Amino acid sequence: MISMRRADRMSRGLVGVALLLGGGVGWASQQPAWPPDPPFREVRVETRVEEYARRLRTLYRTAESLAELGDFEEALRYYDEALQLQQQHRDRRGMSFTFMAIGDTYLFRMGKPEPSLEAYAQALALKREIKDRKGEPEVLHQMAYAYYVMGRHEEAERLYHQVLELARRVKNRRAEGNALNGLGNCQLARGRAQEALAFYEQALPVRKKAKDERGVANTTYNIGRAYMALGQTARAIEYFTKALELRRGLLDVRAEAETHFDLARASAQANRLDEAVRHFQEAAQLARRTRRPRLEVMALYAAGAIELGRARAEAAIVLLRQALERARGGSDFRREHRLVLTSLGSAYFLAGKYGEATETYGEGIRAAHADGDRFLLAELLLGLGQVQAAQARYRYALACYFQAQRLVPEANASLAQVLERHIRELREQLGEERFMEIAAEARTHGIGLLRELTGVERW
């Protein structure tokens, strides 16, 4: 993603090229040994430069518009076309901007840090070739952030320190703020929230002095994250709310979506559940607009889980069904898919919709079984067992409970205790003699009963 600031800098560079070429013609016309160039020659030079700048601006704007619409591959194609045009004109400074834009598209739009690093490395080589010392820290910062996204925090931290040193040397406040913010991110990722907060508090005034509005919004948001990690929920809500206002002012919809999500999490921790649900729903809507399906699924799931916890079954069903629809549309959302099915099955059960609950738990069990998720499989079997018990289908209920017991790891005492409690309650309800009779049948024919319920052939 190329920023307007970077595009403006590129335009100023093009104006400089025009002046340089125009100046060269003027110098030649003043030499006594040569006749003056005809006037149309200078006009043609200026026209060529203007045409180059116009074509380049068109390519950049088209690429940015396509990226906003989510057509990232087509956006990259236009950036490549811009790169070829710059190569023809030997515009190394412009090429460095384009490589940055390509890297940003991979990193921030597509979530692919590896190819972004390749683009940034080429941008860095060009910056060093043309001795653009002020532009070098920005490239190093993006590379550091790519390493941070990849979880390679030591490499990211090393680069951020380089950026900080270089930025202070060339008095680049924007880059200095970026580096301090990045160092805070690395500390927070390592679980050092207090150290992270110290870096963020250094970054904020630097970014304000640099008039880096987006940077101020990002650091304000990060201070909220640090307070969340420190367990200071009220302060987290305070900073997330400030960040939300700033990001709205910048029309940064993607960042606004994640701010709503974290503000919802903080509100839920503070037991402000109506606010939490509202912010999760806002996050889901904005995530959908900006084509961030995973964030959309998790926001809808979280809102549904809150409603389920408040025994608002119908509201939970509406939200969780939306989450399920989105999760089914993504091949990478297998874990999210199973989580949503577990909660949706519980919501149907709470609403007394036993047929829908059985069907939903069955789908979840098939997915968890296929992926080898033993713990979630045990949870789903527990839920399915409860649905069967509520319908007096005790053989099926016990078959589910007994299979879940075999799956539960010994370390997971809480789920094991819940299973024991349900089995004990069923024993008390049925009486010892009848319970033992049904339990024996459930153990003998358990696999067949489970196959009938879930469609899973092999247990």
Coordinates of C-alpha atoms in Angstrom, one line a residue:
M1 CA 0.0 0.0 0.0
I2 CA 1.6 3.2 -1.1
S3 CA 0.7 6.2 1.0
M4 CA -0.2 9.6 -0.4
R5 CA 2.8 11.0 1.4
R6 CA 5.1 8.6 -0.5
A7 CA 3.2 9.4 -3.7
D8 CA 3.7 13.2 -3.1
R9 CA 7.4 12.6 -2.5
M10 CA 7.6 10.7 -5.8
S11 CA 5.8 13.5 -7.6
R12 CA 8.3 16.0 -6.2
G13 CA 11.1 13.8 -7.4
L14 CA 9.6 13.9 -10.9
V15 CA 9.4 17.7 -10.8
G16 CA 13.1 17.6 -9.9
V17 CA 13.8 15.5 -13.0
A18 CA 11.9 18.0 -15.1
L19 CA 13.9 20.9 -13.8
L20 CA 17.1 19.1 -14.3
L21 CA 16.3 18.3 -17.9
G22 CA 15.0 21.8 -18.5
G23 CA 18.1 23.3 -16.9
G24 CA 20.4 21.1 -19.1
V25 CA 18.7 22.5 -22.2
G26 CA 19.0 26.1 -21.0
W27 CA 22.8 25.6 -20.2
A28 CA 23.4 24.3 -23.7
S29 CA 21.7 27.3 -25.4
Q30 CA 24.0 29.7 -23.5
Q31 CA 27.2 28.3 -25.0
P32 CA 28.6 30.5 -27.7
A33 CA 30.0 27.6 -29.7
W34 CA 26.6 26.1 -30.4
P35 CA 23.5 27.4 -32.0
P36 CA 20.5 27.6 -29.6
D37 CA 18.1 24.6 -29.6
P38 CA 14.8 25.3 -31.3
P39 CA 12.0 26.1 -28.9
F40 CA 10.0 23.0 -29.6
R41 CA 12.9 20.8 -28.3
E42 CA 12.4 22.1 -24.7
V43 CA 8.7 21.7 -25.0
R44 CA 9.1 18.1 -26.1
V45 CA 11.4 17.3 -23.1
E46 CA 8.9 18.8 -20.6
T47 CA 6.0 17.0 -22.3
R48 CA 7.9 13.7 -22.0
V49 CA 8.5 14.2 -18.3
E50 CA 4.9 15.3 -17.7
E51 CA 3.6 12.3 -19.6
Y52 CA 5.8 10.0 -17.6
A53 CA 4.6 11.5 -14.3
R54 CA 1.0 11.4 -15.4
R55 CA 1.2 7.7 -16.5
L56 CA 3.0 6.8 -13.2
R57 CA 0.3 8.5 -11.1
T58 CA -2.4 6.7 -13.0
L59 CA -0.7 3.3 -12.4
Y60 CA -0.3 4.0 -8.7
R61 CA -3.8 5.2 -8.2
T62 CA -5.2 2.2 -10.1
A63 CA -3.1 -0.2 -8.0
E64 CA -4.2 1.4 -4.8
S65 CA -7.9 1.4 -5.8
L66 CA -7.7 -2.3 -6.7
A67 CA -6.0 -3.1 -3.4
E68 CA -8.8 -1.3 -1.5
L69 CA -11.3 -3.5 -3.4
G70 CA -9.3 -6.6 -2.4
D71 CA -8.0 -7.4 -5.9
F72 CA -4.4 -7.7 -4.7
E73 CA -3.0 -9.7 -7.6
E74 CA -4.3 -7.2 -10.1
A75 CA -2.9 -4.3 -7.9
L76 CA 0.5 -6.0 -8.0
R77 CA 0.3 -6.3 -11.7
Y78 CA -0.1 -2.5 -12.0
Y79 CA 2.8 -1.9 -9.6
D80 CA 4.9 -4.2 -11.8
E81 CA 3.9 -2.1 -14.8
A82 CA 4.9 1.1 -12.9
L83 CA 8.3 -0.6 -12.1
Q84 CA 8.9 -1.4 -15.8
L85 CA 8.1 2.2 -16.7
Q86 CA 10.5 3.5 -14.0
Q87 CA 13.2 1.1 -15.3
Q88 CA 12.9 2.5 -18.8
H89 CA 13.4 6.0 -17.4
R90 CA 16.2 4.9 -15.0
D91 CA 14.2 6.4 -12.1
R92 CA 15.9 4.5 -9.2
R93 CA 14.3 6.7 -6.6
G94 CA 10.8 5.9 -8.1
M95 CA 11.7 2.2 -8.3
S96 CA 12.5 2.2 -4.6
F97 CA 9.0 3.6 -3.8
T98 CA 7.4 1.0 -6.0
F99 CA 9.2 -1.9 -4.4
M100 CA 8.0 -0.5 -1.1
A101 CA 4.4 -0.4 -2.4
I102 CA 4.8 -4.0 -3.6
G103 CA 6.2 -5.1 -0.2
D104 CA 3.4 -3.2 1.7
T105 CA 0.7 -4.9 -0.5
Y106 CA 2.1 -8.4 0.3
L107 CA 2.6 -7.6 4.0
F108 CA -0.4 -5.5 5.0
R109 CA -3.0 -6.4 2.4
M110 CA -2.2 -10.1 1.7
G111 CA -0.6 -11.1 5.0
K112 CA 2.4 -12.6 3.2
P113 CA 5.6 -11.4 5.0
E114 CA 8.0 -13.6 3.0
P115 CA 7.5 -12.1 -0.4
S116 CA 7.3 -8.6 1.2
L117 CA 10.9 -9.1 2.5
E118 CA 12.1 -9.7 -1.0
A119 CA 10.5 -6.5 -2.3
Y120 CA 11.8 -4.5 0.7
A121 CA 15.4 -5.9 0.2
Q122 CA 15.3 -4.5 -3.4
A123 CA 14.0 -1.1 -2.2
L124 CA 16.8 -1.0 0.5
A125 CA 19.5 -1.7 -2.1
L126 CA 18.2 1.1 -4.3
K127 CA 18.0 3.5 -1.4
R128 CA 21.6 2.8 -0.6
E129 CA 22.6 3.0 -4.2
I130 CA 21.2 6.6 -4.5
K131 CA 22.3 7.4 -1.0
D132 CA 18.8 8.1 0.3
R133 CA 19.8 8.1 4.0
K134 CA 16.5 9.6 5.1
G135 CA 14.5 7.0 3.2
E136 CA 16.5 4.0 4.4
P137 CA 15.0 3.9 7.9
E138 CA 11.5 3.5 6.5
V139 CA 12.5 0.4 4.5
L140 CA 14.3 -1.2 7.5
H141 CA 11.2 -0.5 9.6
Q142 CA 9.0 -2.4 7.1
M143 CA 11.5 -5.3 7.1
A144 CA 11.5 -5.3 10.9
Y145 CA 7.7 -5.4 10.9
A146 CA 7.7 -8.3 8.5
Y147 CA 10.0 -10.3 10.8
Y148 CA 7.7 -9.4 13.7
V149 CA 4.7 -10.7 11.9
M150 CA 6.6 -14.0 11.2
G151 CA 7.3 -14.3 14.9
R152 CA 11.0 -13.8 14.4
H153 CA 11.1 -11.2 17.2
E154 CA 14.9 -11.1 17.8
E155 CA 15.6 -10.3 14.2
A156 CA 12.8 -7.7 14.2
E157 CA 14.2 -6.1 17.4
R158 CA 17.7 -6.0 15.9
L159 CA 16.4 -4.1 12.8
Y160 CA 14.3 -1.7 14.9
H161 CA 17.4 -0.7 16.9
Q162 CA 19.2 0.0 13.6
V163 CA 16.2 2.1 12.5
L164 CA 16.3 4.0 15.8
E165 CA 20.0 4.7 15.5
L166 CA 19.8 5.8 11.9
A167 CA 16.6 7.8 12.3
R168 CA 18.1 9.8 15.2
R169 CA 21.3 10.4 13.2
V170 CA 19.5 11.8 10.2
K171 CA 16.8 13.5 12.4
N172 CA 13.9 11.5 10.9
R173 CA 11.3 11.8 13.6
R174 CA 8.8 9.7 11.8
A175 CA 11.2 6.8 11.5
E176 CA 12.2 7.3 15.1
G177 CA 8.6 7.0 16.2
N178 CA 8.2 3.9 14.0
A179 CA 11.2 2.2 15.6
L180 CA 10.1 2.9 19.2
N181 CA 6.6 1.6 18.5
G182 CA 8.1 -1.5 16.8
L183 CA 10.3 -2.2 19.8
G184 CA 7.2 -1.9 22.0
N185 CA 5.5 -4.5 19.8
C186 CA 8.4 -6.9 20.2
Q187 CA 8.4 -6.6 23.9
L188 CA 4.7 -7.1 24.1
A189 CA 5.0 -10.2 21.9
R190 CA 7.5 -11.6 24.4
G191 CA 5.1 -11.0 27.3
R192 CA 7.0 -8.0 28.7
A193 CA 4.0 -5.6 28.9
Q194 CA 5.6 -3.1 31.2
E195 CA 8.7 -2.7 28.9
A196 CA 6.4 -2.5 25.9
L197 CA 4.4 0.3 27.6
A198 CA 7.6 2.3 28.2
F199 CA 8.5 2.1 24.5
Y200 CA 5.0 3.1 23.4
E201 CA 5.1 6.1 25.8
Q202 CA 8.3 7.2 24.2
A203 CA 6.9 6.7 20.7
L204 CA 3.7 8.7 21.2
P205 CA 5.2 12.2 21.7
V206 CA 7.8 11.6 18.9
R207 CA 5.0 10.7 16.5
K208 CA 3.0 13.7 17.6
K209 CA 6.0 16.0 16.9
A210 CA 6.4 14.3 13.5
K211 CA 2.7 15.0 12.8
D212 CA 2.3 11.3 12.0
E213 CA -1.4 11.0 12.5
R214 CA -1.6 7.3 11.6
G215 CA 1.4 6.6 13.8
V216 CA -0.2 8.4 16.8
A217 CA -3.4 6.3 16.3
N218 CA -1.4 3.1 16.1
T219 CA 0.6 3.8 19.2
T220 CA -2.5 4.9 21.1
Y221 CA -4.0 1.5 20.2
N222 CA -0.9 -0.3 21.3
I223 CA -0.9 1.4 24.7
G224 CA -4.4 -0.1 25.1
R225 CA -3.0 -3.5 24.2
A226 CA -0.2 -3.1 26.8
Y227 CA -2.7 -2.1 29.5
M228 CA -4.8 -5.2 28.6
A229 CA -1.8 -7.4 29.0
L230 CA -1.2 -5.8 32.4
G231 CA -4.8 -6.5 33.5
Q232 CA -5.6 -2.8 33.7
T233 CA -8.9 -3.1 31.8
A234 CA -10.2 0.4 32.5
R235 CA -7.1 2.0 31.1
A236 CA -7.2 -0.3 28.1
I237 CA -10.8 0.7 27.3
E238 CA -9.7 4.4 27.6
Y239 CA -6.9 4.1 25.1
F240 CA -8.8 1.8 22.7
T241 CA -11.6 4.4 22.7
K242 CA -9.1 7.2 21.8
A243 CA -7.6 5.0 19.1
L244 CA -11.0 4.2 17.6
E245 CA -11.8 8.0 17.3
L246 CA -8.4 8.7 15.7
R247 CA -8.7 5.8 13.2
R248 CA -12.2 6.8 12.3
G249 CA -10.9 10.3 11.5
L250 CA -8.3 8.8 9.3
L251 CA -10.9 6.6 7.5
D252 CA -8.7 3.6 8.3
V253 CA -11.4 1.0 8.2
R254 CA -9.2 -2.0 8.5
A255 CA -7.6 -0.6 11.7
E256 CA -11.0 0.5 13.0
A257 CA -12.2 -3.1 12.7
E258 CA -9.4 -4.5 14.9
T259 CA -9.8 -1.6 17.4
H260 CA -13.5 -2.5 17.8
F261 CA -12.5 -6.1 18.3
D262 CA -10.1 -5.4 21.1
L263 CA -12.4 -2.8 22.6
A264 CA -15.0 -5.5 22.7
R265 CA -12.6 -7.9 24.5
A266 CA -11.8 -5.3 27.1
S267 CA -15.5 -4.5 27.6
A268 CA -16.3 -8.2 28.1
Q269 CA -13.5 -8.4 30.7
A270 CA -15.0 -5.4 32.5
N271 CA -18.4 -7.2 32.4
R272 CA -19.8 -4.5 30.1
L273 CA -21.5 -7.1 28.0
D274 CA -23.9 -5.0 25.9
E275 CA -21.0 -2.8 24.8
A276 CA -18.9 -5.9 24.1
V277 CA -21.5 -7.4 21.8
R278 CA -22.0 -4.1 20.0
H279 CA -18.3 -3.7 19.4
F280 CA -17.9 -7.3 18.2
Q281 CA -20.7 -6.7 15.7
E282 CA -19.2 -3.5 14.5
A283 CA -15.8 -5.3 14.1
A284 CA -17.6 -8.1 12.1
Q285 CA -19.3 -5.6 9.7
L286 CA -16.1 -3.6 9.1
A287 CA -14.1 -6.9 8.7
R288 CA -16.6 -7.9 6.0
R289 CA -16.2 -4.6 4.2
T290 CA -12.4 -4.9 4.2
R291 CA -12.4 -8.6 3.3
R292 CA -10.9 -9.9 6.5
P293 CA -13.0 -13.2 6.9
R294 CA -11.1 -14.6 9.9
L295 CA -11.6 -11.4 12.0
E296 CA -15.3 -11.4 10.9
V297 CA -15.8 -15.0 12.0
M298 CA -14.1 -14.5 15.3
A299 CA -16.0 -11.3 16.1
L300 CA -19.4 -13.0 15.3
Y301 CA -18.3 -16.1 17.3
A302 CA -17.3 -14.0 20.3
A303 CA -20.6 -12.0 20.2
G304 CA -22.6 -15.2 20.0
A305 CA -20.6 -16.8 22.9
I306 CA -21.4 -13.8 25.1
E307 CA -25.1 -14.1 24.3
L308 CA -25.0 -17.8 24.9
G309 CA -23.3 -17.1 28.3
R310 CA -26.3 -14.8 29.1
A311 CA -28.7 -17.6 28.2
R312 CA -30.0 -15.5 25.2
A313 CA -30.3 -18.5 23.0
E314 CA -32.1 -17.0 20.0
A315 CA -29.7 -14.0 19.8
A316 CA -26.7 -16.4 20.1
I317 CA -28.1 -18.6 17.3
V318 CA -28.4 -15.6 14.9
L319 CA -24.8 -14.5 15.5
L320 CA -23.3 -18.0 15.5
R321 CA -25.2 -19.0 12.3
Q322 CA -23.6 -16.0 10.6
A323 CA -20.2 -17.0 11.9
L324 CA -20.7 -20.6 10.7
E325 CA -21.7 -19.4 7.2
R326 CA -18.5 -17.3 7.0
A327 CA -16.3 -20.1 8.4
R328 CA -17.6 -22.6 5.9
G329 CA -16.5 -20.3 3.1
G330 CA -12.8 -20.5 4.1
S331 CA -10.6 -23.5 3.8
D332 CA -8.2 -22.1 6.4
F333 CA -10.8 -21.8 9.1
R334 CA -11.0 -25.4 10.3
R335 CA -10.3 -24.5 14.0
E336 CA -12.8 -21.6 13.9
H337 CA -15.3 -23.8 12.2
R338 CA -15.2 -26.4 15.0
L339 CA -15.4 -23.7 17.7
V340 CA -18.5 -22.2 16.2
L341 CA -20.2 -25.5 15.8
T342 CA -19.6 -26.3 19.5
S343 CA -21.2 -23.1 20.6
L344 CA -24.0 -23.2 18.1
G345 CA -24.9 -26.7 19.2
S346 CA -25.1 -25.4 22.8
A347 CA -27.3 -22.5 21.7
Y348 CA -29.7 -24.9 19.9
F349 CA -29.8 -27.2 23.0
L350 CA -30.5 -24.2 25.3
A351 CA -33.4 -23.2 22.9
G352 CA -34.8 -26.7 23.1
K353 CA -34.1 -27.3 19.4
Y354 CA -32.8 -30.8 19.8
G355 CA -32.9 -31.8 16.1
E356 CA -30.8 -28.8 15.1
A357 CA -28.5 -29.4 18.1
T358 CA -27.9 -33.0 17.2
E359 CA -27.2 -32.1 13.5
T360 CA -24.8 -29.3 14.5
Y361 CA -22.9 -31.3 17.1
G362 CA -22.7 -34.1 14.5
E363 CA -21.1 -31.8 12.0
G364 CA -18.6 -30.6 14.6
I365 CA -17.7 -34.1 15.7
R366 CA -17.0 -35.1 12.1
A367 CA -14.8 -32.1 11.6
A368 CA -12.9 -32.6 15.0
H369 CA -12.5 -36.3 14.3
A370 CA -11.1 -35.6 10.8
D371 CA -8.6 -33.1 12.3
G372 CA -7.6 -35.2 15.3
D373 CA -8.7 -32.5 17.8
R374 CA -9.3 -34.9 20.7
F375 CA -10.2 -32.2 23.3
L376 CA -12.8 -30.5 21.2
L377 CA -14.1 -33.9 20.1
A378 CA -14.7 -34.8 23.8
E379 CA -16.4 -31.4 24.3
L380 CA -18.7 -32.0 21.4
L381 CA -19.5 -35.6 22.5
L382 CA -20.4 -34.2 25.9
G383 CA -22.8 -31.7 24.3
L384 CA -24.3 -34.3 22.1
G385 CA -24.7 -36.6 25.1
Q386 CA -26.7 -33.9 26.9
V387 CA -29.0 -33.5 23.9
Q388 CA -29.7 -37.2 23.9
A389 CA -30.3 -37.3 27.7
A390 CA -32.8 -34.5 27.4
Q391 CA -34.8 -36.7 25.0
A392 CA -34.5 -39.7 27.2
R393 CA -32.2 -41.5 24.7
Y394 CA -30.0 -42.7 27.5
R395 CA -28.1 -45.4 25.5
Y396 CA -26.9 -42.7 23.1
A397 CA -26.2 -40.3 25.9
L398 CA -24.0 -42.8 27.8
A399 CA -22.2 -43.9 24.5
C400 CA -21.3 -40.2 24.0
Y401 CA -20.1 -39.7 27.6
F402 CA -18.1 -42.9 27.7
Q403 CA -16.3 -42.1 24.4
A404 CA -15.6 -38.6 25.7
Q405 CA -14.0 -40.0 28.8
R406 CA -11.7 -42.1 26.7
L407 CA -10.6 -39.0 24.8
V408 CA -10.1 -36.6 27.7
P409 CA -6.4 -36.3 28.7
E410 CA -5.7 -37.0 32.3
A411 CA -4.3 -33.4 32.7
N412 CA -7.7 -32.0 31.8
A413 CA -9.4 -32.4 35.1
S414 CA -12.2 -29.9 34.6
L415 CA -13.7 -31.6 31.6
A416 CA -13.3 -35.0 33.2
Q417 CA -15.2 -33.7 36.3
V418 CA -18.0 -32.4 34.1
L419 CA -18.4 -35.8 32.4
E420 CA -18.4 -37.6 35.8
R421 CA -21.1 -35.2 37.1
H422 CA -23.3 -35.9 34.1
I423 CA -22.9 -39.6 34.4
R424 CA -23.6 -39.5 38.1
E425 CA -26.8 -37.4 37.6
L426 CA -28.0 -39.9 35.0
R427 CA -27.3 -42.8 37.5
E428 CA -29.3 -41.0 40.2
Q429 CA -32.1 -40.3 37.7
L430 CA -32.4 -43.8 36.4
G431 CA -31.6 -45.8 39.5
E432 CA -28.7 -48.1 39.9
E433 CA -30.2 -51.2 38.3
R434 CA -31.6 -49.5 35.2
F435 CA -28.4 -47.4 34.8
M436 CA -26.2 -50.5 34.9
E437 CA -28.3 -52.2 32.3
I438 CA -28.2 -49.2 29.9
A439 CA -24.5 -48.6 30.6
A440 CA -23.7 -52.2 29.7
E441 CA -25.6 -51.8 26.4
A442 CA -23.9 -48.5 25.7
R443 CA -20.5 -50.0 26.2
T444 CA -21.3 -53.1 24.1
H445 CA -22.8 -51.2 21.2
G446 CA -21.2 -47.9 21.7
I447 CA -19.4 -47.7 18.3
G448 CA -22.6 -48.5 16.4
L449 CA -24.6 -46.0 18.5
L450 CA -22.0 -43.3 17.8
R451 CA -21.9 -44.1 14.1
E452 CA -25.7 -43.8 13.9
L453 CA -25.6 -40.4 15.7
T454 CA -22.6 -38.8 14.0
G455 CA -21.8 -40.6 10.8
V456 CA -18.3 -41.3 11.9
E457 CA -17.4 -44.8 11.0
R458 CA -14.1 -45.5 12.9
W459 CA -13.5 -44.5 16.5

